[in-house]
Amino acid sequence: MKHTLREWKVEDVKSLVKHANNWAIAKNLTDKFPYPYTENDGLNFIKYASEEKSNVIFAIDINGKACGGIGLHPQTDIHKKNAELGYWLGEPFWGNGIITSAIKEVIKFGFNNLEIDRIFARPFGSNIASQRVLEKSGFKLEGKFEKTVWKTDKYEDELIYAIRKNK
């Protein structure tokens, strides 16, 4: 299935809410990604994604509709040569290789356009699908922190996956 990465637009709000308002997605993300996901949440996110200059946040466009998001969040201070990768995709599009492809595009973009040497992601220990997609995209498991994340009234393991510019 073909996709493109592009900037978010206010016109994306209906498609954004349609795909983001899904517990199967929200349960694997930080609490900054709300559930239920409302139109107001969508508008606030689009405003943030459009105005926040330090982050690089793309809409995943499928057939002219925003069906997910992916972004790099450069770190500061002593971590300034690192960027955190975040992503999600609407459930109807899972299993089509879209996220793997989008991650590879964002890695290339990040290493070519940002002053970073490492991109990392922090999936939950229970999110096997995200771990696999990171591995398929060239990320290596760097660490595991047991029961450090509190989500949905229980502790989750936090895994640290990363890829380096000069492997």
Coordinates of N, CA and C in Angstrom, one line a residue:
M1 N 0.9 -1.2 0.0 CA 0.0 0.0 0.0 C 0.9 1.2 0.0
K2 N 0.6 2.2 -0.9 CA 1.4 3.4 -1.1 C 1.0 4.5 -0.1
H3 N 2.1 5.2 0.4 CA 1.9 6.3 1.4 C 2.9 7.4 1.1
T4 N 2.6 8.5 1.6 CA 3.6 9.6 1.6 C 3.6 10.2 3.0
L5 N 4.8 10.9 3.3 CA 4.9 11.7 4.5 C 4.8 13.1 4.1
R6 N 4.0 13.9 4.9 CA 3.8 15.3 4.6 C 3.5 16.1 5.8
E7 N 3.4 17.4 5.7 CA 3.1 18.2 6.9 C 1.6 18.0 7.2
W8 N 1.3 18.3 8.5 CA -0.1 18.2 8.9 C -0.8 19.5 8.5
K9 N -2.1 19.3 8.2 CA -3.0 20.5 7.8 C -4.3 20.4 8.6
V10 N -4.9 21.6 8.9 CA -6.1 21.6 9.6 C -7.2 20.7 9.0
E11 N -7.2 20.6 7.7 CA -8.1 19.8 7.0 C -8.0 18.3 7.3
D12 N -6.9 17.9 8.0 CA -6.7 16.5 8.4 C -7.5 16.1 9.6
V13 N -8.1 17.0 10.3 CA -8.6 16.7 11.6 C -9.6 15.6 11.6
K14 N -10.5 15.5 10.7 CA -11.5 14.5 10.7 C -10.9 13.1 10.5
S15 N -10.0 13.0 9.6 CA -9.3 11.7 9.3 C -8.4 11.4 10.5
L16 N -7.7 12.4 11.1 CA -6.9 12.2 12.3 C -7.7 11.6 13.4
V17 N -8.9 12.2 13.7 CA -9.7 11.7 14.8 C -10.3 10.3 14.5
K18 N -10.7 10.1 13.3 CA -11.2 8.8 12.9 C -10.2 7.7 13.2
H19 N -9.0 7.9 12.9 CA -8.0 6.8 13.1 C -7.3 6.8 14.5
A20 N -7.2 8.0 15.1 CA -6.5 8.1 16.4 C -7.4 7.7 17.5
N21 N -8.7 7.8 17.4 CA -9.7 7.5 18.5 C -9.8 5.9 18.5
N22 N -8.8 5.3 19.0 CA -8.8 3.8 19.0 C -7.9 3.3 20.1
W23 N -8.5 2.6 21.1 CA -7.7 2.2 22.2 C -6.6 1.2 21.8
A24 N -6.7 0.5 20.8 CA -5.6 -0.4 20.3 C -4.4 0.4 20.0
I25 N -4.5 1.6 19.6 CA -3.4 2.5 19.4 C -3.0 3.2 20.7
A26 N -3.9 3.8 21.3 CA -3.6 4.6 22.5 C -2.9 3.8 23.6
K27 N -3.3 2.6 23.8 CA -2.7 1.8 24.9 C -1.2 1.6 24.7
N28 N -0.7 1.8 23.6 CA 0.8 1.6 23.3 C 1.6 2.9 23.3
L29 N 0.9 4.0 23.6 CA 1.6 5.3 23.5 C 1.5 6.0 24.9
T30 N 2.3 7.1 25.0 CA 2.2 7.9 26.3 C 0.8 8.5 26.4
D31 N 0.6 9.0 27.6 CA -0.7 9.6 27.9 C -0.9 10.9 27.3
K32 N 0.2 11.4 26.6 CA 0.0 12.7 25.8 C -0.9 12.4 24.6
F33 N -1.0 11.1 24.2 CA -1.9 10.7 23.1 C -3.2 10.2 23.8
P34 N -4.2 11.1 23.8 CA -5.4 10.8 24.7 C -6.3 9.7 24.1
Y35 N -7.1 9.1 25.0 CA -8.2 8.3 24.5 C -9.3 8.5 25.5
P36 N -10.6 8.8 25.0 CA -10.9 9.0 23.6 C -10.2 10.2 23.0
Y37 N -10.1 10.1 21.7 CA -9.4 11.2 21.0 C -10.4 12.0 20.3
T38 N -10.5 13.3 20.7 CA -11.6 14.2 20.2 C -11.1 15.1 19.1
E39 N -12.1 15.8 18.5 CA -11.7 16.8 17.5 C -10.9 17.9 18.1
N40 N -11.2 18.3 19.3 CA -10.3 19.3 20.0 C -8.9 18.8 20.2
D41 N -8.7 17.5 20.5 CA -7.4 16.9 20.6 C -6.7 17.0 19.3
G42 N -7.4 16.7 18.2 CA -6.8 16.7 16.9 C -6.4 18.1 16.5
L43 N -7.2 19.1 16.7 CA -6.9 20.4 16.4 C -5.7 20.9 17.2
N44 N -5.6 20.6 18.5 CA -4.5 21.0 19.3 C -3.2 20.3 18.8
F45 N -3.3 19.0 18.4 CA -2.1 18.3 17.9 C -1.6 18.9 16.6
I46 N -2.5 19.2 15.7 CA -2.2 19.8 14.4 C -1.5 21.1 14.6
K47 N -2.0 21.9 15.5 CA -1.4 23.2 15.8 C 0.0 23.0 16.3
Y48 N 0.2 22.1 17.3 CA 1.5 21.8 17.8 C 2.4 21.3 16.8
A49 N 2.0 20.3 16.0 CA 2.9 19.7 14.9 C 3.3 20.8 13.9
S50 N 2.4 21.7 13.7 CA 2.7 22.8 12.6 C 3.6 23.9 13.2
E51 N 3.5 24.2 14.5 CA 4.2 25.3 15.0 C 5.5 24.9 15.7
E52 N 5.6 23.7 16.3 CA 6.8 23.3 17.0 C 8.0 23.1 16.1
K53 N 8.9 24.0 16.2 CA 10.0 24.0 15.2 C 11.1 23.1 15.5
S54 N 11.3 22.6 16.8 CA 12.4 21.7 17.1 C 12.1 20.3 16.7
N55 N 10.8 20.0 16.6 CA 10.4 18.6 16.3 C 10.1 18.5 14.8
V56 N 10.2 17.3 14.2 CA 9.8 17.1 12.8 C 8.7 16.0 12.9
I57 N 7.5 16.5 12.6 CA 6.3 15.6 12.8 C 5.5 15.6 11.4
F58 N 5.4 14.4 10.9 CA 4.8 14.2 9.6 C 3.5 13.4 9.7
A59 N 2.5 13.8 8.8 CA 1.3 12.9 8.7 C 1.7 11.8 7.7
I60 N 1.2 10.6 8.0 CA 1.3 9.5 7.1 C 0.0 9.5 6.2
D61 N 0.2 9.9 5.0 CA -0.9 10.1 4.0 C -1.1 8.8 3.2
I62 N -2.3 8.3 3.2 CA -2.7 7.2 2.4 C -4.0 7.6 1.6
N63 N -3.8 7.6 0.3 CA -5.0 8.1 -0.6 C -5.5 9.4 -0.2
G64 N -4.6 10.4 0.1 CA -5.0 11.7 0.4 C -5.6 12.0 1.8
K65 N -5.5 11.0 2.6 CA -6.0 11.1 4.0 C -4.9 10.9 5.0
A66 N -4.9 11.7 6.1 CA -3.9 11.5 7.2 C -4.4 10.3 8.0
C67 N -3.6 9.2 7.9 CA -4.0 7.9 8.6 C -3.1 7.5 9.7
G68 N -2.1 8.4 10.0 CA -1.2 8.1 11.1 C -0.2 9.2 11.2
G69 N 0.8 9.1 12.1 CA 1.8 10.1 12.3 C 3.1 9.5 12.6
I70 N 4.2 10.2 12.3 CA 5.5 9.8 12.6 C 6.4 11.1 12.8
G71 N 7.3 11.0 13.8 CA 8.1 12.2 14.0 C 9.3 11.9 14.8
L72 N 10.2 12.9 14.7 CA 11.5 12.9 15.4 C 11.5 14.1 16.4
H73 N 11.9 13.8 17.6 CA 11.9 14.8 18.7 C 13.4 14.9 19.2
P74 N 14.1 15.9 18.6 CA 15.5 16.1 19.0 C 15.6 16.4 20.5
Q75 N 16.6 15.8 21.1 CA 16.8 16.0 22.5 C 17.7 17.2 22.8
T76 N 17.8 17.6 24.0 CA 18.6 18.8 24.4 C 19.7 18.5 25.4
D77 N 20.5 19.5 25.7 CA 21.5 19.4 26.7 C 22.5 18.3 26.3
I78 N 22.9 17.4 27.2 CA 23.9 16.4 26.9 C 23.4 15.3 26.0
H79 N 22.1 15.3 25.7 CA 21.5 14.4 24.8 C 21.3 14.9 23.4
K80 N 21.8 16.1 23.1 CA 21.5 16.8 21.9 C 21.9 16.1 20.6
K81 N 22.6 15.1 20.6 CA 23.0 14.3 19.4 C 22.0 13.2 19.2
N82 N 20.9 13.2 19.9 CA 19.9 12.1 19.9 C 18.5 12.7 19.5
A83 N 17.7 11.9 18.9 CA 16.3 12.2 18.6 C 15.4 11.0 18.9
E84 N 14.3 11.3 19.6 CA 13.4 10.2 19.8 C 12.4 10.1 18.7
L85 N 12.1 8.8 18.3 CA 11.2 8.5 17.2 C 9.9 8.1 17.9
G86 N 8.8 8.7 17.3 CA 7.4 8.3 17.7 C 6.6 8.1 16.5
Y87 N 5.7 7.2 16.6 CA 4.8 6.9 15.4 C 3.6 6.1 15.8
W88 N 2.6 6.2 15.0 CA 1.4 5.4 15.1 C 0.7 5.4 13.7
L89 N -0.1 4.4 13.5 CA -0.9 4.2 12.2 C -2.3 3.7 12.5
G90 N -3.2 4.2 11.8 CA -4.6 3.7 11.9 C -4.7 2.2 11.7
E91 N -5.5 1.5 12.5 CA -5.5 0.1 12.5 C -5.9 -0.6 11.2
P92 N -6.8 0.1 10.4 CA -7.1 -0.6 9.1 C -5.8 -0.8 8.2
F93 N -4.7 -0.1 8.5 CA -3.6 -0.1 7.6 C -2.4 -1.0 8.2
W94 N -2.6 -1.6 9.3 CA -1.6 -2.4 10.0 C -1.3 -3.6 9.1
G95 N -0.1 -4.1 9.1 CA 0.4 -5.3 8.4 C 0.7 -5.1 6.9
N96 N 0.8 -3.8 6.5 CA 1.0 -3.6 5.1 C 2.4 -3.0 4.8
G97 N 3.3 -3.0 5.8 CA 4.6 -2.5 5.7 C 4.8 -1.0 5.7
I98 N 3.7 -0.3 6.0 CA 3.7 1.2 5.9 C 4.6 1.8 7.0
I99 N 4.4 1.3 8.2 CA 5.2 1.9 9.3 C 6.7 1.6 9.1
T100 N 7.1 0.4 8.7 CA 8.5 0.1 8.4 C 9.0 1.0 7.3
S101 N 8.3 1.2 6.3 CA 8.8 2.1 5.2 C 8.8 3.6 5.7
A102 N 7.8 4.0 6.5 CA 7.8 5.4 7.0 C 9.0 5.6 8.0
I103 N 9.3 4.6 8.8 CA 10.4 4.7 9.7 C 11.7 4.9 9.0
K104 N 11.9 4.1 7.9 CA 13.1 4.2 7.1 C 13.3 5.6 6.5
E105 N 12.2 6.1 6.0 CA 12.2 7.5 5.4 C 12.6 8.5 6.5
V106 N 12.0 8.4 7.7 CA 12.3 9.4 8.7 C 13.7 9.2 9.2
I107 N 14.3 8.0 9.3 CA 15.7 7.8 9.7 C 16.6 8.6 8.7
K108 N 16.3 8.4 7.4 CA 17.1 9.0 6.4 C 17.0 10.5 6.5
F109 N 15.8 11.0 6.7 CA 15.5 12.4 6.8 C 16.3 13.0 8.0
G110 N 16.2 12.3 9.2 CA 16.8 12.7 10.4 C 18.3 12.8 10.3
F111 N 18.9 11.8 9.8 CA 20.4 11.8 9.7 C 20.9 12.7 8.7
N112 N 20.1 13.0 7.6 CA 20.5 14.0 6.6 C 20.3 15.4 7.0
N113 N 19.3 15.7 7.8 CA 18.9 17.1 8.1 C 19.0 17.6 9.5
L114 N 19.2 16.7 10.5 CA 19.4 17.1 11.8 C 20.8 16.8 12.3
E115 N 21.2 17.5 13.3 CA 22.6 17.3 13.8 C 22.5 16.2 14.9
I116 N 22.2 15.0 14.5 CA 22.1 13.9 15.4 C 22.9 12.7 14.9
D117 N 23.3 11.8 15.8 CA 24.0 10.6 15.5 C 23.2 9.4 15.9
R118 N 22.1 9.5 16.6 CA 21.4 8.4 17.1 C 19.9 8.7 17.2
I119 N 19.1 7.8 16.7 CA 17.6 7.9 16.8 C 17.2 6.7 17.7
F120 N 16.3 7.0 18.7 CA 15.9 5.9 19.6 C 14.4 5.9 19.7
A121 N 13.8 4.8 20.1 CA 12.4 4.6 20.3 C 12.2 3.8 21.6
R122 N 11.1 4.0 22.3 CA 10.9 3.4 23.6 C 9.5 2.6 23.6
P123 N 9.5 1.5 22.9 CA 8.2 0.8 23.0 C 8.0 0.1 24.3
F124 N 6.8 -0.2 24.7 CA 6.5 -1.0 25.9 C 6.9 -2.4 25.6
G125 N 7.2 -3.1 26.7 CA 7.5 -4.5 26.6 C 6.4 -5.4 26.0
S126 N 5.2 -5.0 26.2 CA 4.1 -5.7 25.7 C 3.8 -5.5 24.2
N127 N 4.4 -4.4 23.6 CA 4.1 -4.1 22.2 C 5.1 -4.8 21.3
I128 N 4.8 -6.0 21.1 CA 5.7 -6.9 20.3 C 5.7 -6.4 18.8
A129 N 4.6 -6.0 18.3 CA 4.6 -5.5 16.9 C 5.5 -4.3 16.7
S130 N 5.5 -3.4 17.6 CA 6.4 -2.2 17.5 C 7.9 -2.6 17.6
Q131 N 8.2 -3.6 18.5 CA 9.5 -4.1 18.6 C 10.0 -4.7 17.3
R132 N 9.1 -5.5 16.6 CA 9.5 -6.1 15.4 C 9.7 -5.1 14.3
V133 N 8.8 -4.1 14.2 CA 9.0 -3.1 13.1 C 10.3 -2.3 13.3
L134 N 10.6 -2.0 14.5 CA 11.9 -1.4 14.8 C 13.1 -2.2 14.3
E135 N 13.0 -3.5 14.7 CA 14.1 -4.4 14.3 C 14.2 -4.5 12.8
K136 N 13.0 -4.6 12.1 CA 13.1 -4.6 10.6 C 13.6 -3.4 10.0
S137 N 13.5 -2.3 10.8 CA 14.0 -1.0 10.3 C 15.5 -0.7 10.6
G138 N 16.1 -1.7 11.2 CA 17.6 -1.6 11.5 C 17.9 -1.2 13.0
F139 N 16.9 -1.0 13.8 CA 17.2 -0.7 15.2 C 17.6 -1.9 16.0
K140 N 18.5 -1.6 17.0 CA 19.0 -2.6 17.9 C 18.5 -2.4 19.3
L141 N 18.2 -3.4 20.0 CA 17.7 -3.3 21.4 C 19.0 -2.9 22.2
E142 N 18.9 -1.7 22.9 CA 20.0 -1.3 23.7 C 19.8 -1.5 25.2
G143 N 18.5 -1.6 25.6 CA 18.2 -1.8 27.0 C 16.8 -2.1 27.3
K144 N 16.6 -2.6 28.5 CA 15.3 -2.9 29.0 C 15.2 -2.4 30.5
F145 N 14.2 -1.7 30.8 CA 13.9 -1.2 32.1 C 12.6 -1.9 32.6
E146 N 12.7 -2.7 33.6 CA 11.6 -3.5 34.0 C 10.6 -2.6 34.9
K147 N 9.4 -2.7 34.5 CA 8.3 -2.1 35.2 C 8.5 -0.6 35.6
T148 N 8.9 0.2 34.6 CA 9.1 1.6 34.8 C 8.0 2.5 34.3
V149 N 7.2 2.0 33.5 CA 6.1 2.8 32.9 C 4.8 2.4 33.5
W150 N 4.0 3.4 33.9 CA 2.7 3.1 34.5 C 1.6 3.5 33.5
K151 N 1.0 2.5 32.9 CA -0.1 2.7 31.9 C -1.2 1.8 32.2
T152 N -2.4 2.3 32.1 CA -3.6 1.6 32.3 C -3.6 0.7 33.6
D153 N -3.2 1.4 34.7 CA -3.3 0.8 36.0 C -2.4 -0.4 36.2
K154 N -1.3 -0.4 35.4 CA -0.3 -1.5 35.6 C 1.1 -1.0 35.1
Y155 N 2.1 -1.7 35.6 CA 3.4 -1.4 35.2 C 3.8 -2.1 33.9
E156 N 4.5 -1.4 33.0 CA 5.0 -2.0 31.7 C 6.5 -1.8 31.7
D157 N 7.2 -2.8 31.1 CA 8.6 -2.6 30.8 C 8.8 -1.6 29.7
E158 N 9.9 -0.9 29.8 CA 10.2 0.1 28.8 C 11.5 -0.4 28.1
L159 N 11.4 -0.6 26.8 CA 12.6 -1.0 26.0 C 13.2 0.2 25.3
I160 N 14.5 0.1 25.1 CA 15.1 1.2 24.4 C 15.8 0.6 23.1
Y161 N 15.2 1.0 22.0 CA 15.8 0.6 20.7 C 16.5 1.8 20.0
A162 N 17.6 1.6 19.3 CA 18.2 2.7 18.7 C 18.9 2.3 17.4
I163 N 19.1 3.3 16.6 CA 19.9 3.1 15.3 C 20.9 4.3 15.3
R164 N 22.1 4.0 14.8 CA 23.1 5.1 14.8 C 23.4 5.4 13.4
K165 N 23.8 6.7 13.2 CA 24.2 7.2 11.9 C 25.3 6.4 11.3
N166 N 26.3 6.2 12.0 CA 27.5 5.4 11.6 C 27.5 4.1 12.3
K167 N 26.8 3.1 11.7 CA 26.6 1.8 12.4 C 28.0 1.1 12.5

